[in-house]
JSON list of C-alpha atoms in Angstrom, two decimals:
[
{"chain": "A", "resi": 1, "resn": "UNK", "atom": "CA", "xyz": [25.89, 36.74, 52.44]},
{"chain": "A", "resi": 2, "resn": "UNK", "atom": "CA", "xyz": [27.17, 33.55, 51.83]},
{"chain": "A", "resi": 3, "resn": "UNK", "atom": "CA", "xyz": [27.06, 33.11, 55.61]},
{"chain": "A", "resi": 4, "resn": "UNK", "atom": "CA", "xyz": [23.40, 34.52, 55.86]},
{"chain": "A", "resi": 5, "resn": "UNK", "atom": "CA", "xyz": [22.41, 32.00, 53.11]},
{"chain": "A", "resi": 6, "resn": "UNK", "atom": "CA", "xyz": [23.17, 29.02, 55.04]},
{"chain": "A", "resi": 7, "resn": "UNK", "atom": "CA", "xyz": [22.65, 30.54, 58.68]},
{"chain": "A", "resi": 8, "resn": "UNK", "atom": "CA", "xyz": [19.82, 33.34, 57.99]},
{"chain": "A", "resi": 9, "resn": "UNK", "atom": "CA", "xyz": [18.73, 35.35, 61.24]},
{"chain": "A", "resi": 10, "resn": "UNK", "atom": "CA", "xyz": [14.95, 36.32, 62.06]},
{"chain": "A", "resi": 11, "resn": "UNK", "atom": "CA", "xyz": [15.04, 39.36, 61.08]},
{"chain": "A", "resi": 12, "resn": "UNK", "atom": "CA", "xyz": [16.30, 38.75, 57.34]},
{"chain": "A", "resi": 13, "resn": "UNK", "atom": "CA", "xyz": [12.92, 38.74, 55.20]},
{"chain": "A", "resi": 14, "resn": "UNK", "atom": "CA", "xyz": [14.02, 35.66, 53.76]},
{"chain": "A", "resi": 15, "resn": "UNK", "atom": "CA", "xyz": [14.85, 33.74, 56.83]},
{"chain": "A", "resi": 16, "resn": "UNK", "atom": "CA", "xyz": [11.70, 31.19, 56.61]},
{"chain": "A", "resi": 17, "resn": "UNK", "atom": "CA", "xyz": [12.66, 29.74, 53.24]},
{"chain": "A", "resi": 18, "resn": "UNK", "atom": "CA", "xyz": [16.31, 30.10, 53.97]},
{"chain": "A", "resi": 19, "resn": "UNK", "atom": "CA", "xyz": [16.35, 27.66, 56.87]},
{"chain": "A", "resi": 20, "resn": "UNK", "atom": "CA", "xyz": [14.17, 25.44, 55.69]},
{"chain": "A", "resi": 21, "resn": "UNK", "atom": "CA", "xyz": [16.25, 24.96, 52.95]},
{"chain": "A", "resi": 22, "resn": "UNK", "atom": "CA", "xyz": [19.70, 24.81, 55.08]},
{"chain": "A", "resi": 23, "resn": "UNK", "atom": "CA", "xyz": [17.68, 21.96, 56.81]},
{"chain": "A", "resi": 24, "resn": "UNK", "atom": "CA", "xyz": [16.10, 20.21, 54.02]},
{"chain": "A", "resi": 25, "resn": "UNK", "atom": "CA", "xyz": [20.19, 20.15, 52.30]},
{"chain": "A", "resi": 26, "resn": "UNK", "atom": "CA", "xyz": [21.48, 18.89, 54.74]},
{"chain": "A", "resi": 27, "resn": "UNK", "atom": "CA", "xyz": [19.15, 15.91, 55.64]},
{"chain": "A", "resi": 28, "resn": "UNK", "atom": "CA", "xyz": [19.26, 15.51, 51.77]},
{"chain": "A", "resi": 29, "resn": "UNK", "atom": "CA", "xyz": [22.80, 14.96, 51.81]},
{"chain": "A", "resi": 30, "resn": "UNK", "atom": "CA", "xyz": [23.33, 12.83, 54.79]},
{"chain": "A", "resi": 31, "resn": "UNK", "atom": "CA", "xyz": [20.79, 10.30, 53.83]},
{"chain": "A", "resi": 32, "resn": "UNK", "atom": "CA", "xyz": [21.71, 9.92, 49.86]},
{"chain": "A", "resi": 33, "resn": "UNK", "atom": "CA", "xyz": [25.65, 11.13, 49.78]},
{"chain": "A", "resi": 34, "resn": "UNK", "atom": "CA", "xyz": [27.74, 8.13, 51.60]},
{"chain": "A", "resi": 35, "resn": "UNK", "atom": "CA", "xyz": [30.44, 10.09, 53.39]},
{"chain": "A", "resi": 36, "resn": "UNK", "atom": "CA", "xyz": [34.10, 10.79, 52.28]},
{"chain": "A", "resi": 37, "resn": "UNK", "atom": "CA", "xyz": [31.74, 11.85, 48.25]},
{"chain": "A", "resi": 38, "resn": "UNK", "atom": "CA", "xyz": [32.88, 14.48, 46.11]},
{"chain": "A", "resi": 39, "resn": "UNK", "atom": "CA", "xyz": [30.23, 16.65, 45.50]},
{"chain": "A", "resi": 40, "resn": "UNK", "atom": "CA", "xyz": [30.41, 19.73, 43.02]},
{"chain": "A", "resi": 41, "resn": "UNK", "atom": "CA", "xyz": [28.14, 22.92, 43.65]},
{"chain": "A", "resi": 42, "resn": "UNK", "atom": "CA", "xyz": [26.82, 23.47, 40.23]},
{"chain": "A", "resi": 43, "resn": "UNK", "atom": "CA", "xyz": [26.09, 27.66, 40.46]},
{"chain": "A", "resi": 44, "resn": "UNK", "atom": "CA", "xyz": [27.76, 27.82, 43.25]},
{"chain": "A", "resi": 45, "resn": "UNK", "atom": "CA", "xyz": [27.78, 31.61, 43.34]},
{"chain": "A", "resi": 46, "resn": "UNK", "atom": "CA", "xyz": [29.75, 32.80, 46.99]},
{"chain": "A", "resi": 47, "resn": "UNK", "atom": "CA", "xyz": [29.35, 28.85, 48.11]},
{"chain": "A", "resi": 48, "resn": "UNK", "atom": "CA", "xyz": [27.39, 29.95, 50.94]},
{"chain": "A", "resi": 49, "resn": "UNK", "atom": "CA", "xyz": [26.82, 25.88, 51.47]},
{"chain": "A", "resi": 50, "resn": "UNK", "atom": "CA", "xyz": [30.46, 24.95, 51.90]},
{"chain": "A", "resi": 51, "resn": "UNK", "atom": "CA", "xyz": [31.09, 24.70, 55.47]},
{"chain": "A", "resi": 52, "resn": "UNK", "atom": "CA", "xyz": [28.30, 22.85, 55.69]},
{"chain": "A", "resi": 53, "resn": "UNK", "atom": "CA", "xyz": [29.06, 20.43, 53.24]},
{"chain": "A", "resi": 54, "resn": "UNK", "atom": "CA", "xyz": [33.19, 20.52, 54.22]},
{"chain": "A", "resi": 55, "resn": "UNK", "atom": "CA", "xyz": [32.20, 19.85, 58.03]},
{"chain": "A", "resi": 56, "resn": "UNK", "atom": "CA", "xyz": [29.98, 17.09, 56.81]},
{"chain": "A", "resi": 57, "resn": "UNK", "atom": "CA", "xyz": [32.81, 15.22, 55.64]},
{"chain": "A", "resi": 58, "resn": "UNK", "atom": "CA", "xyz": [32.78, 15.96, 52.32]},
{"chain": "A", "resi": 59, "resn": "UNK", "atom": "CA", "xyz": [35.17, 17.13, 49.89]},
{"chain": "A", "resi": 60, "resn": "UNK", "atom": "CA", "xyz": [33.16, 20.36, 47.98]},
{"chain": "A", "resi": 61, "resn": "UNK", "atom": "CA", "xyz": [34.34, 21.77, 44.88]},
{"chain": "A", "resi": 62, "resn": "UNK", "atom": "CA", "xyz": [32.46, 25.09, 43.64]},
{"chain": "A", "resi": 63, "resn": "UNK", "atom": "CA", "xyz": [31.45, 25.66, 40.32]},
{"chain": "A", "resi": 64, "resn": "UNK", "atom": "CA", "xyz": [29.99, 28.84, 38.29]},
{"chain": "A", "resi": 65, "resn": "UNK", "atom": "CA", "xyz": [30.52, 31.17, 35.08]},
{"chain": "A", "resi": 66, "resn": "UNK", "atom": "CA", "xyz": [32.14, 33.89, 37.30]},
{"chain": "A", "resi": 67, "resn": "UNK", "atom": "CA", "xyz": [36.01, 33.27, 37.91]},
{"chain": "A", "resi": 68, "resn": "UNK", "atom": "CA", "xyz": [37.00, 33.15, 41.39]},
{"chain": "A", "resi": 69, "resn": "UNK", "atom": "CA", "xyz": [35.79, 29.76, 42.56]},
{"chain": "A", "resi": 70, "resn": "UNK", "atom": "CA", "xyz": [37.12, 26.01, 42.30]},
{"chain": "A", "resi": 71, "resn": "UNK", "atom": "CA", "xyz": [36.00, 25.18, 39.08]},
{"chain": "A", "resi": 72, "resn": "UNK", "atom": "CA", "xyz": [35.23, 27.39, 36.11]},
{"chain": "A", "resi": 73, "resn": "UNK", "atom": "CA", "xyz": [31.91, 26.56, 34.09]},
{"chain": "A", "resi": 74, "resn": "UNK", "atom": "CA", "xyz": [32.80, 27.89, 30.74]},
{"chain": "A", "resi": 75, "resn": "UNK", "atom": "CA", "xyz": [30.60, 29.40, 27.88]},
{"chain": "A", "resi": 76, "resn": "UNK", "atom": "CA", "xyz": [29.80, 26.57, 26.58]},
{"chain": "A", "resi": 77, "resn": "UNK", "atom": "CA", "xyz": [28.55, 25.03, 29.96]},
{"chain": "A", "resi": 78, "resn": "UNK", "atom": "CA", "xyz": [31.07, 22.41, 30.71]},
{"chain": "A", "resi": 79, "resn": "UNK", "atom": "CA", "xyz": [33.13, 22.23, 34.05]},
{"chain": "A", "resi": 80, "resn": "UNK", "atom": "CA", "xyz": [36.48, 20.93, 32.96]},
{"chain": "A", "resi": 81, "resn": "UNK", "atom": "CA", "xyz": [36.46, 17.62, 34.98]},
{"chain": "A", "resi": 82, "resn": "UNK", "atom": "CA", "xyz": [36.07, 14.48, 33.60]},
{"chain": "A", "resi": 83, "resn": "UNK", "atom": "CA", "xyz": [33.09, 12.21, 32.66]},
{"chain": "A", "resi": 84, "resn": "UNK", "atom": "CA", "xyz": [31.39, 10.50, 35.97]},
{"chain": "A", "resi": 85, "resn": "UNK", "atom": "CA", "xyz": [34.10, 12.19, 38.04]},
{"chain": "A", "resi": 86, "resn": "UNK", "atom": "CA", "xyz": [31.70, 13.11, 40.85]},
{"chain": "A", "resi": 87, "resn": "UNK", "atom": "CA", "xyz": [29.24, 11.09, 43.83]},
{"chain": "A", "resi": 88, "resn": "UNK", "atom": "CA", "xyz": [26.87, 14.10, 43.50]},
{"chain": "A", "resi": 89, "resn": "UNK", "atom": "CA", "xyz": [25.94, 17.52, 41.65]},
{"chain": "A", "resi": 90, "resn": "UNK", "atom": "CA", "xyz": [24.25, 20.38, 44.03]},
{"chain": "A", "resi": 91, "resn": "UNK", "atom": "CA", "xyz": [21.86, 22.81, 42.31]},
{"chain": "A", "resi": 92, "resn": "UNK", "atom": "CA", "xyz": [20.74, 25.48, 44.51]},
{"chain": "A", "resi": 93, "resn": "UNK", "atom": "CA", "xyz": [18.66, 27.98, 43.64]},
{"chain": "A", "resi": 94, "resn": "UNK", "atom": "CA", "xyz": [20.46, 27.78, 40.41]},
{"chain": "A", "resi": 95, "resn": "UNK", "atom": "CA", "xyz": [17.78, 25.95, 37.86]},
{"chain": "A", "resi": 96, "resn": "UNK", "atom": "CA", "xyz": [15.35, 29.05, 37.22]},
{"chain": "A", "resi": 97, "resn": "UNK", "atom": "CA", "xyz": [18.58, 31.75, 35.95]},
{"chain": "A", "resi": 98, "resn": "UNK", "atom": "CA", "xyz": [19.21, 28.68, 33.82]},
{"chain": "A", "resi": 99, "resn": "UNK", "atom": "CA", "xyz": [18.49, 30.22, 29.98]},
{"chain": "A", "resi": 100, "resn": "UNK", "atom": "CA", "xyz": [19.47, 26.79, 29.24]},
{"chain": "A", "resi": 101, "resn": "UNK", "atom": "CA", "xyz": [18.22, 23.68, 30.75]},
{"chain": "A", "resi": 102, "resn": "UNK", "atom": "CA", "xyz": [18.80, 20.92, 28.44]},
{"chain": "A", "resi": 103, "resn": "UNK", "atom": "CA", "xyz": [22.84, 21.99, 28.68]},
{"chain": "A", "resi": 104, "resn": "UNK", "atom": "CA", "xyz": [22.82, 22.44, 32.32]},
{"chain": "A", "resi": 105, "resn": "UNK", "atom": "CA", "xyz": [21.04, 19.24, 33.03]},
{"chain": "A", "resi": 106, "resn": "UNK", "atom": "CA", "xyz": [23.29, 17.46, 30.25]},
{"chain": "A", "resi": 107, "resn": "UNK", "atom": "CA", "xyz": [25.80, 18.55, 32.92]},
{"chain": "A", "resi": 108, "resn": "UNK", "atom": "CA", "xyz": [24.83, 17.86, 35.95]},
{"chain": "A", "resi": 109, "resn": "UNK", "atom": "CA", "xyz": [24.68, 14.13, 34.41]},
{"chain": "A", "resi": 110, "resn": "UNK", "atom": "CA", "xyz": [27.88, 14.05, 32.83]},
{"chain": "A", "resi": 111, "resn": "UNK", "atom": "CA", "xyz": [29.72, 15.10, 36.21]},
{"chain": "A", "resi": 112, "resn": "UNK", "atom": "CA", "xyz": [27.23, 12.16, 37.95]},
{"chain": "A", "resi": 113, "resn": "UNK", "atom": "CA", "xyz": [28.82, 8.86, 38.59]},
{"chain": "A", "resi": 114, "resn": "UNK", "atom": "CA", "xyz": [26.60, 6.04, 37.24]},
{"chain": "A", "resi": 115, "resn": "UNK", "atom": "CA", "xyz": [25.30, 6.02, 41.16]},
{"chain": "A", "resi": 116, "resn": "UNK", "atom": "CA", "xyz": [25.71, 8.97, 41.73]},
{"chain": "A", "resi": 117, "resn": "UNK", "atom": "CA", "xyz": [22.94, 11.94, 43.19]},
{"chain": "A", "resi": 118, "resn": "UNK", "atom": "CA", "xyz": [21.60, 15.18, 42.03]},
{"chain": "A", "resi": 119, "resn": "UNK", "atom": "CA", "xyz": [20.14, 17.75, 45.12]},
{"chain": "A", "resi": 120, "resn": "UNK", "atom": "CA", "xyz": [18.49, 20.23, 43.66]},
{"chain": "A", "resi": 121, "resn": "UNK", "atom": "CA", "xyz": [16.10, 23.24, 44.65]},
{"chain": "A", "resi": 122, "resn": "UNK", "atom": "CA", "xyz": [14.38, 25.96, 42.50]},
{"chain": "A", "resi": 123, "resn": "UNK", "atom": "CA", "xyz": [11.32, 27.99, 42.82]},
{"chain": "A", "resi": 124, "resn": "UNK", "atom": "CA", "xyz": [7.92, 26.88, 42.19]},
{"chain": "A", "resi": 125, "resn": "UNK", "atom": "CA", "xyz": [6.32, 30.32, 43.68]},
{"chain": "A", "resi": 126, "resn": "UNK", "atom": "CA", "xyz": [8.82, 33.36, 43.82]},
{"chain": "A", "resi": 127, "resn": "UNK", "atom": "CA", "xyz": [9.14, 37.06, 42.92]},
{"chain": "A", "resi": 128, "resn": "UNK", "atom": "CA", "xyz": [11.37, 37.96, 39.86]},
{"chain": "A", "resi": 129, "resn": "UNK", "atom": "CA", "xyz": [14.64, 37.99, 40.73]},
{"chain": "A", "resi": 130, "resn": "UNK", "atom": "CA", "xyz": [17.57, 38.29, 37.80]},
{"chain": "A", "resi": 131, "resn": "UNK", "atom": "CA", "xyz": [20.69, 37.27, 39.34]},
{"chain": "A", "resi": 132, "resn": "UNK", "atom": "CA", "xyz": [22.05, 38.45, 36.61]},
{"chain": "A", "resi": 133, "resn": "UNK", "atom": "CA", "xyz": [18.86, 36.81, 34.73]},
{"chain": "A", "resi": 134, "resn": "UNK", "atom": "CA", "xyz": [15.44, 35.01, 36.07]},
{"chain": "A", "resi": 135, "resn": "UNK", "atom": "CA", "xyz": [13.50, 32.23, 33.35]},
{"chain": "A", "resi": 136, "resn": "UNK", "atom": "CA", "xyz": [11.56, 29.94, 35.21]},
{"chain": "A", "resi": 137, "resn": "UNK", "atom": "CA", "xyz": [9.04, 29.02, 37.83]},
{"chain": "A", "resi": 138, "resn": "UNK", "atom": "CA", "xyz": [8.04, 25.41, 38.03]},
{"chain": "A", "resi": 139, "resn": "UNK", "atom": "CA", "xyz": [4.55, 23.67, 39.35]},
{"chain": "A", "resi": 140, "resn": "UNK", "atom": "CA", "xyz": [5.62, 19.90, 41.24]},
{"chain": "A", "resi": 141, "resn": "UNK", "atom": "CA", "xyz": [4.83, 18.01, 38.70]},
{"chain": "A", "resi": 142, "resn": "UNK", "atom": "CA", "xyz": [6.39, 20.43, 35.73]},
{"chain": "A", "resi": 143, "resn": "UNK", "atom": "CA", "xyz": [9.93, 20.19, 37.62]},
{"chain": "A", "resi": 144, "resn": "UNK", "atom": "CA", "xyz": [9.18, 16.74, 37.59]},
{"chain": "A", "resi": 145, "resn": "UNK", "atom": "CA", "xyz": [8.58, 16.38, 33.54]},
{"chain": "A", "resi": 146, "resn": "UNK", "atom": "CA", "xyz": [11.29, 18.89, 33.35]},
{"chain": "A", "resi": 147, "resn": "UNK", "atom": "CA", "xyz": [13.80, 16.36, 35.16]},
{"chain": "A", "resi": 148, "resn": "UNK", "atom": "CA", "xyz": [12.79, 13.16, 33.64]},
{"chain": "A", "resi": 149, "resn": "UNK", "atom": "CA", "xyz": [12.86, 14.40, 30.28]},
{"chain": "A", "resi": 150, "resn": "UNK", "atom": "CA", "xyz": [16.66, 15.45, 30.41]},
{"chain": "A", "resi": 151, "resn": "UNK", "atom": "CA", "xyz": [17.17, 11.96, 31.69]},
{"chain": "A", "resi": 152, "resn": "UNK", "atom": "CA", "xyz": [16.68, 11.78, 35.64]},
{"chain": "A", "resi": 153, "resn": "UNK", "atom": "CA", "xyz": [14.53, 10.03, 37.71]},
{"chain": "A", "resi": 154, "resn": "UNK", "atom": "CA", "xyz": [12.83, 12.22, 40.63]},
{"chain": "A", "resi": 155, "resn": "UNK", "atom": "CA", "xyz": [13.12, 9.57, 43.87]},
{"chain": "A", "resi": 156, "resn": "UNK", "atom": "CA", "xyz": [11.95, 12.32, 46.10]},
{"chain": "A", "resi": 157, "resn": "UNK", "atom": "CA", "xyz": [10.83, 16.39, 45.69]},
{"chain": "A", "resi": 158, "resn": "UNK", "atom": "CA", "xyz": [9.53, 18.43, 48.93]},
{"chain": "A", "resi": 159, "resn": "UNK", "atom": "CA", "xyz": [7.97, 21.51, 49.07]},
{"chain": "A", "resi": 160, "resn": "UNK", "atom": "CA", "xyz": [9.17, 24.46, 51.38]},
{"chain": "A", "resi": 161, "resn": "UNK", "atom": "CA", "xyz": [6.72, 26.96, 52.54]},
{"chain": "A", "resi": 162, "resn": "UNK", "atom": "CA", "xyz": [3.68, 26.91, 51.38]},
{"chain": "A", "resi": 163, "resn": "UNK", "atom": "CA", "xyz": [1.12, 29.59, 50.07]},
{"chain": "A", "resi": 164, "resn": "UNK", "atom": "CA", "xyz": [0.02, 31.54, 53.15]},
{"chain": "A", "resi": 165, "resn": "UNK", "atom": "CA", "xyz": [3.68, 31.97, 54.32]},
{"chain": "A", "resi": 166, "resn": "UNK", "atom": "CA", "xyz": [4.70, 32.66, 50.86]},
{"chain": "A", "resi": 167, "resn": "UNK", "atom": "CA", "xyz": [2.41, 35.87, 50.81]},
{"chain": "A", "resi": 168, "resn": "UNK", "atom": "CA", "xyz": [3.84, 36.94, 53.65]},
{"chain": "A", "resi": 169, "resn": "UNK", "atom": "CA", "xyz": [7.34, 37.01, 52.67]},
{"chain": "A", "resi": 170, "resn": "UNK", "atom": "CA", "xyz": [6.60, 38.72, 49.51]},
{"chain": "A", "resi": 171, "resn": "UNK", "atom": "CA", "xyz": [4.65, 41.20, 51.44]},
{"chain": "A", "resi": 172, "resn": "UNK", "atom": "CA", "xyz": [7.34, 41.18, 54.21]},
{"chain": "A", "resi": 173, "resn": "UNK", "atom": "CA", "xyz": [9.99, 41.69, 50.78]},
{"chain": "A", "resi": 174, "resn": "UNK", "atom": "CA", "xyz": [7.94, 44.56, 49.68]},
{"chain": "A", "resi": 175, "resn": "UNK", "atom": "CA", "xyz": [7.55, 45.95, 52.89]},
{"chain": "A", "resi": 176, "resn": "UNK", "atom": "CA", "xyz": [11.40, 45.98, 54.08]},
{"chain": "A", "resi": 177, "resn": "UNK", "atom": "CA", "xyz": [12.49, 47.24, 50.25]},
{"chain": "A", "resi": 178, "resn": "UNK", "atom": "CA", "xyz": [10.68, 50.71, 51.29]},
{"chain": "A", "resi": 179, "resn": "UNK", "atom": "CA", "xyz": [12.08, 50.89, 54.68]},
{"chain": "A", "resi": 180, "resn": "UNK", "atom": "CA", "xyz": [15.74, 50.08, 54.16]},
{"chain": "A", "resi": 181, "resn": "UNK", "atom": "CA", "xyz": [15.61, 53.37, 51.52]},
{"chain": "A", "resi": 182, "resn": "UNK", "atom": "CA", "xyz": [14.74, 55.68, 54.67]},
{"chain": "A", "resi": 183, "resn": "UNK", "atom": "CA", "xyz": [17.62, 57.08, 56.20]},
{"chain": "A", "resi": 184, "resn": "UNK", "atom": "CA", "xyz": [19.54, 56.29, 59.57]},
{"chain": "A", "resi": 185, "resn": "UNK", "atom": "CA", "xyz": [16.05, 54.33, 61.05]},
{"chain": "A", "resi": 186, "resn": "UNK", "atom": "CA", "xyz": [15.21, 52.16, 57.77]},
{"chain": "A", "resi": 187, "resn": "UNK", "atom": "CA", "xyz": [16.87, 49.24, 58.49]},
{"chain": "A", "resi": 188, "resn": "UNK", "atom": "CA", "xyz": [16.18, 49.55, 61.94]},
{"chain": "A", "resi": 189, "resn": "UNK", "atom": "CA", "xyz": [12.82, 49.39, 61.49]},
{"chain": "A", "resi": 190, "resn": "UNK", "atom": "CA", "xyz": [12.67, 46.74, 58.83]},
{"chain": "A", "resi": 191, "resn": "UNK", "atom": "CA", "xyz": [14.62, 44.28, 60.66]},
{"chain": "A", "resi": 192, "resn": "UNK", "atom": "CA", "xyz": [12.40, 44.79, 63.54]},
{"chain": "A", "resi": 193, "resn": "UNK", "atom": "CA", "xyz": [9.42, 44.42, 60.93]},
{"chain": "A", "resi": 194, "resn": "UNK", "atom": "CA", "xyz": [11.15, 41.24, 59.34]},
{"chain": "A", "resi": 195, "resn": "UNK", "atom": "CA", "xyz": [11.06, 39.37, 63.31]},
{"chain": "A", "resi": 196, "resn": "UNK", "atom": "CA", "xyz": [7.13, 39.85, 63.33]},
{"chain": "A", "resi": 197, "resn": "UNK", "atom": "CA", "xyz": [6.39, 38.81, 60.02]},
{"chain": "A", "resi": 198, "resn": "UNK", "atom": "CA", "xyz": [8.39, 36.12, 60.02]},
{"chain": "A", "resi": 199, "resn": "UNK", "atom": "CA", "xyz": [7.04, 34.75, 63.25]},
{"chain": "A", "resi": 200, "resn": "UNK", "atom": "CA", "xyz": [3.94, 34.98, 61.76]},
{"chain": "A", "resi": 201, "resn": "UNK", "atom": "CA", "xyz": [4.64, 33.27, 58.53]},
{"chain": "A", "resi": 202, "resn": "UNK", "atom": "CA", "xyz": [6.44, 30.43, 60.59]},
{"chain": "A", "resi": 203, "resn": "UNK", "atom": "CA", "xyz": [2.76, 29.98, 62.48]},
{"chain": "A", "resi": 204, "resn": "UNK", "atom": "CA", "xyz": [1.24, 30.28, 59.06]},
{"chain": "A", "resi": 205, "resn": "UNK", "atom": "CA", "xyz": [3.32, 27.50, 57.78]},
{"chain": "A", "resi": 206, "resn": "UNK", "atom": "CA", "xyz": [2.54, 25.64, 61.00]},
{"chain": "A", "resi": 207, "resn": "UNK", "atom": "CA", "xyz": [-1.33, 25.83, 59.98]},
{"chain": "A", "resi": 208, "resn": "UNK", "atom": "CA", "xyz": [-0.89, 24.98, 56.06]},
{"chain": "A", "resi": 209, "resn": "UNK", "atom": "CA", "xyz": [-2.38, 21.42, 55.46]},
{"chain": "A", "resi": 210, "resn": "UNK", "atom": "CA", "xyz": [0.83, 19.01, 53.92]},
{"chain": "A", "resi": 211, "resn": "UNK", "atom": "CA", "xyz": [-1.18, 18.45, 50.66]},
{"chain": "A", "resi": 212, "resn": "UNK", "atom": "CA", "xyz": [-1.79, 22.23, 49.89]},
{"chain": "A", "resi": 213, "resn": "UNK", "atom": "CA", "xyz": [2.12, 23.16, 50.34]},
{"chain": "A", "resi": 214, "resn": "UNK", "atom": "CA", "xyz": [3.30, 19.78, 48.26]},
{"chain": "A", "resi": 215, "resn": "UNK", "atom": "CA", "xyz": [1.69, 20.95, 45.46]},
{"chain": "A", "resi": 216, "resn": "UNK", "atom": "CA", "xyz": [1.95, 24.92, 45.83]},
{"chain": "A", "resi": 217, "resn": "UNK", "atom": "CA", "xyz": [5.75, 25.12, 47.63]},
{"chain": "A", "resi": 218, "resn": "UNK", "atom": "CA", "xyz": [7.52, 28.62, 47.50]},
{"chain": "A", "resi": 219, "resn": "UNK", "atom": "CA", "xyz": [10.72, 26.14, 46.58]},
{"chain": "A", "resi": 220, "resn": "UNK", "atom": "CA", "xyz": [10.40, 22.54, 45.30]},
{"chain": "A", "resi": 221, "resn": "UNK", "atom": "CA", "xyz": [13.62, 20.11, 46.92]},
{"chain": "A", "resi": 222, "resn": "UNK", "atom": "CA", "xyz": [14.33, 17.31, 44.97]},
{"chain": "A", "resi": 223, "resn": "UNK", "atom": "CA", "xyz": [16.29, 14.60, 44.90]},
{"chain": "A", "resi": 224, "resn": "UNK", "atom": "CA", "xyz": [17.42, 12.53, 41.84]},
{"chain": "A", "resi": 225, "resn": "UNK", "atom": "CA", "xyz": [19.39, 10.07, 40.18]},
{"chain": "A", "resi": 226, "resn": "UNK", "atom": "CA", "xyz": [20.17, 9.39, 36.38]},
{"chain": "A", "resi": 227, "resn": "UNK", "atom": "CA", "xyz": [17.16, 7.27, 34.37]},
{"chain": "A", "resi": 228, "resn": "UNK", "atom": "CA", "xyz": [18.32, 3.79, 33.58]},
{"chain": "A", "resi": 229, "resn": "UNK", "atom": "CA", "xyz": [18.43, 3.23, 29.79]}
]
């Protein structure tokens, strides 16, 4: 599962968004985080981006509410690290699952050095997916306002996958769920359908006007820094 998220295959139902997200994260890291920096992945799950981050020359530390990672996020939402201990906080498809946004973003701020950067992605439009909870979706302006109200200054925000391709991906998710329940041939048929519909979604995204994609994205990728007092 971890490798699929960072290196998706065209027969995966969310191939289009995962490939764009992986590429976008690498660009953001390369341009915003100095080599040799320490990065905390705040809500890392099964750490799908660890290999990528370490291959780029960074020190990676995964933090989650589930024991077994580098760092444990405690019941109070805090990580056992000193204030300003890291150069960057990575938050990949976590924010929509967080019930207490101010507490989560405050911990990200606490961990970051004064010149540190938050690299964050979250959903604009997508299906309900509790892991274990699912609370939020954002417009572009709503996400910027949420971050601004919690002490961040958004430097850049990119929309990944526009509305035409998103609707195709949503249909593919539904069809695949049904097909994979069929015995023997179900997974094969689901994979074949995914390859066809992913190719269609790729073409749809290529013809979507940039302005439409930037204001109606499936996922927004942001880099932000602490707001100055």
